[in-house]
PDB file of C-alpha atoms in Angstrom:
ATOM      1  CA  GLN C   1     -12.626  12.904  -6.039  1.00  0.00           C
ATOM      2  CA  VAL C   2     -12.342  10.114  -3.487  1.00  0.00           C
ATOM      3  CA  GLN C   3     -10.899  11.146  -0.149  1.00  0.00           C
ATOM      4  CA  LEU C   4      -9.831   9.070   2.841  1.00  0.00           C
ATOM      5  CA  VAL C   5      -8.951  10.667   6.170  1.00  0.00           C
ATOM      6  CA  GLU C   6      -7.360   8.677   8.977  1.00  0.00           C
ATOM      7  CA  SER C   7      -7.523   9.657  12.631  1.00  0.00           C
ATOM      8  CA  GLY C   8      -7.032   8.190  16.072  1.00  0.00           C
ATOM      9  CA  GLY C   9      -3.259   7.906  16.186  1.00  0.00           C
ATOM     10  CA  GLY C  10      -1.257   8.909  19.224  1.00  0.00           C
ATOM     11  CA  VAL C  11       1.183   7.788  21.871  1.00  0.00           C
ATOM     12  CA  VAL C  12       0.313   4.673  23.869  1.00  0.00           C
ATOM     13  CA  GLN C  13       2.197   2.504  26.324  1.00  0.00           C
ATOM     14  CA  PRO C  14       3.152  -1.078  25.460  1.00  0.00           C
ATOM     15  CA  GLY C  15       0.193  -3.332  26.103  1.00  0.00           C
ATOM     16  CA  GLY C  16      -2.256  -0.513  25.517  1.00  0.00           C
ATOM     17  CA  SER C  17      -4.988  -0.053  22.920  1.00  0.00           C
ATOM     18  CA  LEU C  18      -5.927   2.443  20.213  1.00  0.00           C
ATOM     19  CA  ARG C  19      -8.680   2.625  17.650  1.00  0.00           C
ATOM     20  CA  LEU C  20      -7.899   4.136  14.280  1.00  0.00           C
ATOM     21  CA  SER C  21     -10.600   5.493  11.989  1.00  0.00           C
ATOM     22  CA  CYS C  22     -10.665   5.952   8.237  1.00  0.00           C
ATOM     23  CA  ALA C  23     -13.417   8.261   6.998  1.00  0.00           C
ATOM     24  CA  ALA C  24     -14.344   8.192   3.336  1.00  0.00           C
ATOM     25  CA  SER C  25     -16.007  10.867   1.282  1.00  0.00           C
ATOM     26  CA  ARG C  26     -17.109  11.243  -2.330  1.00  0.00           C
ATOM     27  CA  PHE C  27     -16.892   7.481  -2.548  1.00  0.00           C
ATOM     28  CA  THR C  28     -19.288   4.518  -2.709  1.00  0.00           C
ATOM     29  CA  PHE C  29     -17.707   3.074   0.403  1.00  0.00           C
ATOM     30  CA  SER C  30     -20.088   0.120   0.585  1.00  0.00           C
ATOM     31  CA  THR C  31     -18.894  -1.359  -2.708  1.00  0.00           C
ATOM     32  CA  TYR C  32     -15.124  -1.423  -2.084  1.00  0.00           C
ATOM     33  CA  GLY C  33     -12.840  -3.183   0.341  1.00  0.00           C
ATOM     34  CA  ILE C  34     -10.446  -1.122   2.425  1.00  0.00           C
ATOM     35  CA  HIS C  35      -6.903  -1.946   3.509  1.00  0.00           C
ATOM     36  CA  TRP C  36      -4.663  -0.786   6.337  1.00  0.00           C
ATOM     37  CA  VAL C  37      -0.973  -0.488   5.522  1.00  0.00           C
ATOM     38  CA  ARG C  38       1.688   0.747   7.912  1.00  0.00           C
ATOM     39  CA  GLN C  39       5.163   2.184   7.626  1.00  0.00           C
ATOM     40  CA  ALA C  40       7.591   2.141  10.534  1.00  0.00           C
ATOM     41  CA  PRO C  41       9.912   5.157  10.799  1.00  0.00           C
ATOM     42  CA  GLY C  42      12.432   5.081   7.969  1.00  0.00           C
ATOM     43  CA  LYS C  43      11.186   1.698   6.769  1.00  0.00           C
ATOM     44  CA  GLY C  44       9.148   0.254   3.918  1.00  0.00           C
ATOM     45  CA  LEU C  45       5.481  -0.563   3.568  1.00  0.00           C
ATOM     46  CA  GLU C  46       3.825  -3.402   5.482  1.00  0.00           C
ATOM     47  CA  TRP C  47       0.301  -4.591   4.731  1.00  0.00           C
ATOM     48  CA  VAL C  48      -1.720  -4.956   7.937  1.00  0.00           C
ATOM     49  CA  ALA C  49      -5.312  -5.910   7.180  1.00  0.00           C
ATOM     50  CA  VAL C  50      -8.200  -5.651   4.740  1.00  0.00           C
ATOM     51  CA  LEU C  51     -11.986  -5.830   5.036  1.00  0.00           C
ATOM     52  CA  SER C  52     -14.227  -6.776   2.140  1.00  0.00           C
ATOM     53  CA  TYR C  53     -16.843  -4.370   0.806  1.00  0.00           C
ATOM     54  CA  ASP C  54     -19.630  -6.111   2.745  1.00  0.00           C
ATOM     55  CA  GLY C  55     -17.690  -6.370   5.982  1.00  0.00           C
ATOM     56  CA  ASN C  56     -17.844 -10.148   5.997  1.00  0.00           C
ATOM     57  CA  TYR C  57     -14.287 -11.063   5.053  1.00  0.00           C
ATOM     58  CA  PRO C  58     -11.430  -9.671   7.122  1.00  0.00           C
ATOM     59  CA  HIS C  59      -7.831 -10.726   6.522  1.00  0.00           C
ATOM     60  CA  TYR C  60      -4.810  -9.937   8.670  1.00  0.00           C
ATOM     61  CA  ALA C  61      -1.045 -10.059   8.561  1.00  0.00           C
ATOM     62  CA  ASP C  62       0.385 -12.660  10.916  1.00  0.00           C
ATOM     63  CA  SER C  63       2.147  -9.891  12.849  1.00  0.00           C
ATOM     64  CA  VAL C  64      -1.182  -8.437  14.021  1.00  0.00           C
ATOM     65  CA  LYS C  65      -3.516 -11.438  13.960  1.00  0.00           C
ATOM     66  CA  GLY C  66      -5.296 -11.878  17.268  1.00  0.00           C
ATOM     67  CA  ARG C  67      -4.407  -8.338  18.392  1.00  0.00           C
ATOM     68  CA  PHE C  68      -5.966  -6.090  15.716  1.00  0.00           C
ATOM     69  CA  THR C  69      -9.557  -6.089  14.506  1.00  0.00           C
ATOM     70  CA  ILE C  70     -10.794  -4.389  11.341  1.00  0.00           C
ATOM     71  CA  SER C  71     -14.424  -3.338  11.079  1.00  0.00           C
ATOM     72  CA  ARG C  72     -16.719  -0.834   9.428  1.00  0.00           C
ATOM     73  CA  ASP C  73     -19.696   1.069  10.803  1.00  0.00           C
ATOM     74  CA  THR C  74     -23.312   0.392   9.907  1.00  0.00           C
ATOM     75  CA  SER C  75     -23.552   3.461   7.740  1.00  0.00           C
ATOM     76  CA  GLN C  76     -20.490   2.081   5.947  1.00  0.00           C
ATOM     77  CA  THR C  77     -18.626   5.338   5.551  1.00  0.00           C
ATOM     78  CA  THR C  78     -15.965   4.732   8.220  1.00  0.00           C
ATOM     79  CA  LEU C  79     -13.504   1.910   8.628  1.00  0.00           C
ATOM     80  CA  TYR C  80     -11.869   1.116  11.945  1.00  0.00           C
ATOM     81  CA  LEU C  81      -8.766  -0.655  13.159  1.00  0.00           C
ATOM     82  CA  GLN C  82      -8.951  -1.670  16.802  1.00  0.00           C
ATOM     83  CA  MET C  83      -5.418  -2.269  18.019  1.00  0.00           C
ATOM     84  CA  ASN C  84      -4.909  -4.119  21.311  1.00  0.00           C
ATOM     85  CA  SER C  85      -1.817  -5.426  23.114  1.00  0.00           C
ATOM     86  CA  LEU C  86       0.307  -2.881  21.316  1.00  0.00           C
ATOM     87  CA  ARG C  87       4.056  -3.420  21.036  1.00  0.00           C
ATOM     88  CA  ALA C  88       6.954  -1.129  20.264  1.00  0.00           C
ATOM     89  CA  GLU C  89       7.188  -2.704  16.820  1.00  0.00           C
ATOM     90  CA  ASP C  90       3.679  -1.472  16.014  1.00  0.00           C
ATOM     91  CA  THR C  91       5.034   2.082  15.956  1.00  0.00           C
ATOM     92  CA  ALA C  92       4.334   3.380  12.452  1.00  0.00           C
ATOM     93  CA  VAL C  93       2.320   5.637  10.222  1.00  0.00           C
ATOM     94  CA  TYR C  94      -0.906   3.814   9.454  1.00  0.00           C
ATOM     95  CA  TYR C  95      -2.558   4.385   6.076  1.00  0.00           C
ATOM     96  CA  CYS C  96      -5.962   3.266   4.894  1.00  0.00           C
ATOM     97  CA  ALA C  97      -6.368   2.620   1.195  1.00  0.00           C
ATOM     98  CA  THR C  98      -9.200   1.523  -1.053  1.00  0.00           C
ATOM     99  CA  ASP C  99      -8.996  -1.803  -2.811  1.00  0.00           C
ATOM    100  CA  GLN C 100      -9.125  -1.424  -6.551  1.00  0.00           C
ATOM    101  CA  GLY C 101     -11.820  -4.059  -7.011  1.00  0.00           C
ATOM    102  CA  ARG C 102     -15.519  -3.244  -6.819  1.00  0.00           C
ATOM    103  CA  TYR C 103     -17.571  -5.938  -5.041  1.00  0.00           C
ATOM    104  CA  PHE C 104     -14.451  -8.095  -4.749  1.00  0.00           C
ATOM    105  CA  LEU C 105     -10.971  -7.844  -3.257  1.00  0.00           C
ATOM    106  CA  SER C 106      -8.278  -7.402  -5.879  1.00  0.00           C
ATOM    107  CA  GLY C 107      -5.358  -6.778  -3.552  1.00  0.00           C
ATOM    108  CA  ASP C 108      -4.193  -3.584  -5.268  1.00  0.00           C
ATOM    109  CA  MET C 109      -4.540  -0.332  -3.351  1.00  0.00           C
ATOM    110  CA  ASP C 110      -5.919   2.554  -5.348  1.00  0.00           C
ATOM    111  CA  VAL C 111      -6.619   5.645  -3.211  1.00  0.00           C
ATOM    112  CA  TRP C 112      -4.720   6.319  -0.008  1.00  0.00           C
ATOM    113  CA  GLY C 113      -5.292   8.544   2.983  1.00  0.00           C
ATOM    114  CA  GLN C 114      -2.598  10.784   4.396  1.00  0.00           C
ATOM    115  CA  GLY C 115      -1.872   8.507   7.348  1.00  0.00           C
ATOM    116  CA  THR C 116      -2.048   8.700  11.135  1.00  0.00           C
ATOM    117  CA  THR C 117       0.931   8.141  13.424  1.00  0.00           C
ATOM    118  CA  VAL C 118       0.958   5.548  16.189  1.00  0.00           C
ATOM    119  CA  THR C 119       3.788   5.546  18.707  1.00  0.00           C
ATOM    120  CA  VAL C 120       4.066   2.747  21.244  1.00  0.00           C
ATOM    121  CA  SER C 121       6.448   3.775  23.978  1.00  0.00           C
ATOM    122  CA  SER C 122       6.724   3.829  27.737  1.00  0.00           C
TER     123      SER C 122
ATOM    124  CA  GLU R   1       4.738 -15.802   2.030  1.00  0.00           C
ATOM    125  CA  ILE R   2       6.073 -14.387  -1.232  1.00  0.00           C
ATOM    126  CA  VAL R   3       9.195 -12.277  -0.767  1.00  0.00           C
ATOM    127  CA  LEU R   4       9.858  -9.444  -3.207  1.00  0.00           C
ATOM    128  CA  THR R   5      13.435  -8.208  -3.666  1.00  0.00           C
ATOM    129  CA  GLN R   6      14.001  -4.872  -5.363  1.00  0.00           C
ATOM    130  CA  SER R   7      17.187  -3.689  -6.989  1.00  0.00           C
ATOM    131  CA  PRO R   8      19.084  -1.515  -6.863  1.00  0.00           C
ATOM    132  CA  ALA R   9      18.475  -0.132  -3.391  1.00  0.00           C
ATOM    133  CA  THR R  10      19.384   3.336  -4.649  1.00  0.00           C
ATOM    134  CA  LEU R  11      19.530   4.621  -8.204  1.00  0.00           C
ATOM    135  CA  SER R  12      21.190   7.948  -8.976  1.00  0.00           C
ATOM    136  CA  LEU R  13      20.195   9.507 -12.288  1.00  0.00           C
ATOM    137  CA  SER R  14      19.685  12.910 -13.869  1.00  0.00           C
ATOM    138  CA  PRO R  15      16.492  14.418 -15.283  1.00  0.00           C
ATOM    139  CA  GLY R  16      15.934  13.263 -18.828  1.00  0.00           C
ATOM    140  CA  GLU R  17      17.629   9.915 -18.268  1.00  0.00           C
ATOM    141  CA  ARG R  18      15.925   6.537 -18.406  1.00  0.00           C
ATOM    142  CA  ALA R  19      15.318   4.691 -15.134  1.00  0.00           C
ATOM    143  CA  THR R  20      15.022   0.920 -14.860  1.00  0.00           C
ATOM    144  CA  LEU R  21      13.930  -0.549 -11.526  1.00  0.00           C
ATOM    145  CA  SER R  22      13.736  -4.280 -10.866  1.00  0.00           C
ATOM    146  CA  CYS R  23      11.612  -6.489  -8.650  1.00  0.00           C
ATOM    147  CA  ARG R  24      12.165 -10.218  -8.218  1.00  0.00           C
ATOM    148  CA  ALA R  25       9.678 -12.543  -6.517  1.00  0.00           C
ATOM    149  CA  SER R  26      10.593 -15.631  -4.491  1.00  0.00           C
ATOM    150  CA  GLN R  27       8.001 -17.580  -6.491  1.00  0.00           C
ATOM    151  CA  SER R  28       5.820 -16.861  -9.464  1.00  0.00           C
ATOM    152  CA  VAL R  29       3.253 -14.105  -9.018  1.00  0.00           C
ATOM    153  CA  SER R  30       1.946 -14.516 -12.572  1.00  0.00           C
ATOM    154  CA  SER R  31       1.153 -10.963 -13.676  1.00  0.00           C
ATOM    155  CA  TYR R  32      -0.175  -9.796 -10.299  1.00  0.00           C
ATOM    156  CA  LEU R  33       2.510  -7.239  -9.614  1.00  0.00           C
ATOM    157  CA  ALA R  34       1.967  -3.540  -8.874  1.00  0.00           C
ATOM    158  CA  TRP R  35       4.241  -0.542  -8.451  1.00  0.00           C
ATOM    159  CA  TYR R  36       3.791   2.407  -6.078  1.00  0.00           C
ATOM    160  CA  GLN R  37       5.579   5.724  -5.806  1.00  0.00           C
ATOM    161  CA  GLN R  38       6.124   7.454  -2.475  1.00  0.00           C
ATOM    162  CA  LYS R  39       7.507  10.944  -1.985  1.00  0.00           C
ATOM    163  CA  PRO R  40       8.785  12.172   1.394  1.00  0.00           C
ATOM    164  CA  GLY R  41       5.963  12.897   3.821  1.00  0.00           C
ATOM    165  CA  GLN R  42       3.318  11.628   1.421  1.00  0.00           C
ATOM    166  CA  ALA R  43       1.230   8.506   1.078  1.00  0.00           C
ATOM    167  CA  PRO R  44       2.113   5.975  -1.613  1.00  0.00           C
ATOM    168  CA  ARG R  45       0.490   6.345  -5.015  1.00  0.00           C
ATOM    169  CA  LEU R  46      -0.469   3.461  -7.281  1.00  0.00           C
ATOM    170  CA  LEU R  47       1.409   3.710 -10.582  1.00  0.00           C
ATOM    171  CA  ILE R  48       1.103   0.340 -12.284  1.00  0.00           C
ATOM    172  CA  TYR R  49      -1.101  -2.693 -11.607  1.00  0.00           C
ATOM    173  CA  ASP R  50      -1.115  -6.177 -13.095  1.00  0.00           C
ATOM    174  CA  THR R  51       2.452  -5.702 -14.346  1.00  0.00           C
ATOM    175  CA  SER R  52       1.806  -3.184 -17.101  1.00  0.00           C
ATOM    176  CA  ASN R  53      -1.465  -1.284 -16.597  1.00  0.00           C
ATOM    177  CA  ARG R  54      -1.054   2.362 -15.696  1.00  0.00           C
ATOM    178  CA  ALA R  55      -3.356   3.618 -12.950  1.00  0.00           C
ATOM    179  CA  THR R  56      -5.613   6.583 -13.562  1.00  0.00           C
ATOM    180  CA  GLY R  57      -3.701   9.780 -14.252  1.00  0.00           C
ATOM    181  CA  ILE R  58      -0.263   8.186 -14.466  1.00  0.00           C
ATOM    182  CA  PRO R  59       1.887   9.632 -17.276  1.00  0.00           C
ATOM    183  CA  ALA R  60       2.883   7.470 -20.211  1.00  0.00           C
ATOM    184  CA  ARG R  61       6.578   7.758 -19.348  1.00  0.00           C
ATOM    185  CA  PHE R  62       5.915   5.122 -16.657  1.00  0.00           C
ATOM    186  CA  SER R  63       5.724   1.561 -17.942  1.00  0.00           C
ATOM    187  CA  GLY R  64       5.900  -1.890 -16.437  1.00  0.00           C
ATOM    188  CA  SER R  65       6.882  -5.264 -17.816  1.00  0.00           C
ATOM    189  CA  GLY R  66       7.700  -8.814 -16.796  1.00  0.00           C
ATOM    190  CA  SER R  67       5.991 -11.994 -15.712  1.00  0.00           C
ATOM    191  CA  GLY R  68       6.430 -14.848 -13.280  1.00  0.00           C
ATOM    192  CA  THR R  69       9.258 -13.788 -10.988  1.00  0.00           C
ATOM    193  CA  ASP R  70      11.015 -10.897 -12.746  1.00  0.00           C
ATOM    194  CA  PHE R  71       9.512  -7.465 -13.244  1.00  0.00           C
ATOM    195  CA  THR R  72      10.682  -4.043 -14.341  1.00  0.00           C
ATOM    196  CA  LEU R  73       9.414  -0.505 -13.886  1.00  0.00           C
ATOM    197  CA  THR R  74      10.762   1.853 -16.523  1.00  0.00           C
ATOM    198  CA  ILE R  75      10.592   5.621 -16.488  1.00  0.00           C
ATOM    199  CA  SER R  76      11.474   6.645 -20.020  1.00  0.00           C
ATOM    200  CA  SER R  77      12.684  10.185 -19.358  1.00  0.00           C
ATOM    201  CA  LEU R  78      12.942  11.345 -15.770  1.00  0.00           C
ATOM    202  CA  GLU R  79      11.142  14.484 -14.689  1.00  0.00           C
ATOM    203  CA  PRO R  80      12.176  16.300 -11.483  1.00  0.00           C
ATOM    204  CA  GLU R  81       8.991  15.126  -9.748  1.00  0.00           C
ATOM    205  CA  ASP R  82       9.845  11.454 -10.373  1.00  0.00           C
ATOM    206  CA  PHE R  83      12.585  11.333  -7.759  1.00  0.00           C
ATOM    207  CA  ALA R  84      11.030   9.280  -4.971  1.00  0.00           C
ATOM    208  CA  VAL R  85      10.947   5.793  -3.475  1.00  0.00           C
ATOM    209  CA  TYR R  86       9.324   3.047  -5.533  1.00  0.00           C
ATOM    210  CA  TYR R  87       7.810  -0.142  -4.142  1.00  0.00           C
ATOM    211  CA  CYS R  88       6.633  -3.274  -5.894  1.00  0.00           C
ATOM    212  CA  GLN R  89       3.763  -5.304  -4.415  1.00  0.00           C
ATOM    213  CA  GLN R  90       2.280  -8.700  -5.183  1.00  0.00           C
ATOM    214  CA  ARG R  91      -1.327  -9.866  -4.944  1.00  0.00           C
ATOM    215  CA  SER R  92      -0.873 -13.296  -6.457  1.00  0.00           C
ATOM    216  CA  SER R  93      -0.939 -15.250  -3.231  1.00  0.00           C
ATOM    217  CA  TRP R  94      -2.517 -13.408  -0.353  1.00  0.00           C
ATOM    218  CA  PRO R  95      -2.947 -12.902   2.453  1.00  0.00           C
ATOM    219  CA  PRO R  96      -0.484 -11.630   3.086  1.00  0.00           C
ATOM    220  CA  ILE R  97      -0.026  -8.941   0.483  1.00  0.00           C
ATOM    221  CA  THR R  98       3.696  -8.246   0.367  1.00  0.00           C
ATOM    222  CA  PHE R  99       5.834  -5.318  -0.716  1.00  0.00           C
ATOM    223  CA  GLY R 100       9.429  -5.080  -1.800  1.00  0.00           C
ATOM    224  CA  GLN R 101      11.830  -3.114   0.371  1.00  0.00           C
ATOM    225  CA  GLY R 102      11.854  -0.179  -2.042  1.00  0.00           C
ATOM    226  CA  THR R 103      14.212   1.505  -4.494  1.00  0.00           C
ATOM    227  CA  ARG R 104      15.198   5.093  -3.826  1.00  0.00           C
ATOM    228  CA  LEU R 105      15.505   7.065  -7.041  1.00  0.00           C
ATOM    229  CA  GLU R 106      17.675  10.078  -6.326  1.00  0.00           C
ATOM    230  CA  MET R 107      18.832  12.962  -8.428  1.00  0.00           C
ATOM    231  CA  LYS R 108      22.471  12.855  -9.448  1.00  0.00           C
TER     232      LYS R 108
END
């Protein structure tokens, strides 16, 4: 069964940087896009970014555009989210999730990881 | 950006009852509407995609309907494990993908 495991969360000061990882197993990672979705404490879900299966087509929410970068490694089993210029409002649990489409981006999120917590605070 | 508005914010029902959750879009999303379930401390789980298609492993008591701007998630007979927060999500016009604010289904 497909498994996604996020890591890299922690406490960082405003203006700082973090890199989140999403490791996939039992999954043909190279044929599916992967999303990042976040959830601020006590709040709802907010879509953050997605990267296509081939790594060529990233898309971002306006709230993170220019500050966050989504990428995947050459072996294509780990997805990353590089987060720069972090703000208090970026504090959230960050989930990675597989796109439901194979070889295309459908926009629906099928399998989710357990999440990693990012806290931006001085 | 398409805004999704869910109602009610909280729904209090008993096991065995029927639950009806609503999601309204600020503009037509055609049939590109999904529903997710989230339990405390857990990641969301895809229940329904493209308005009415159940995701893998989702029980038949969950069903979705609607089109355009008005959608409904129905749980025909509530089981104890169904009490959770439910989110709708659109993929008609993205980016950005957008979610509703959620409906909390609580046990009466």
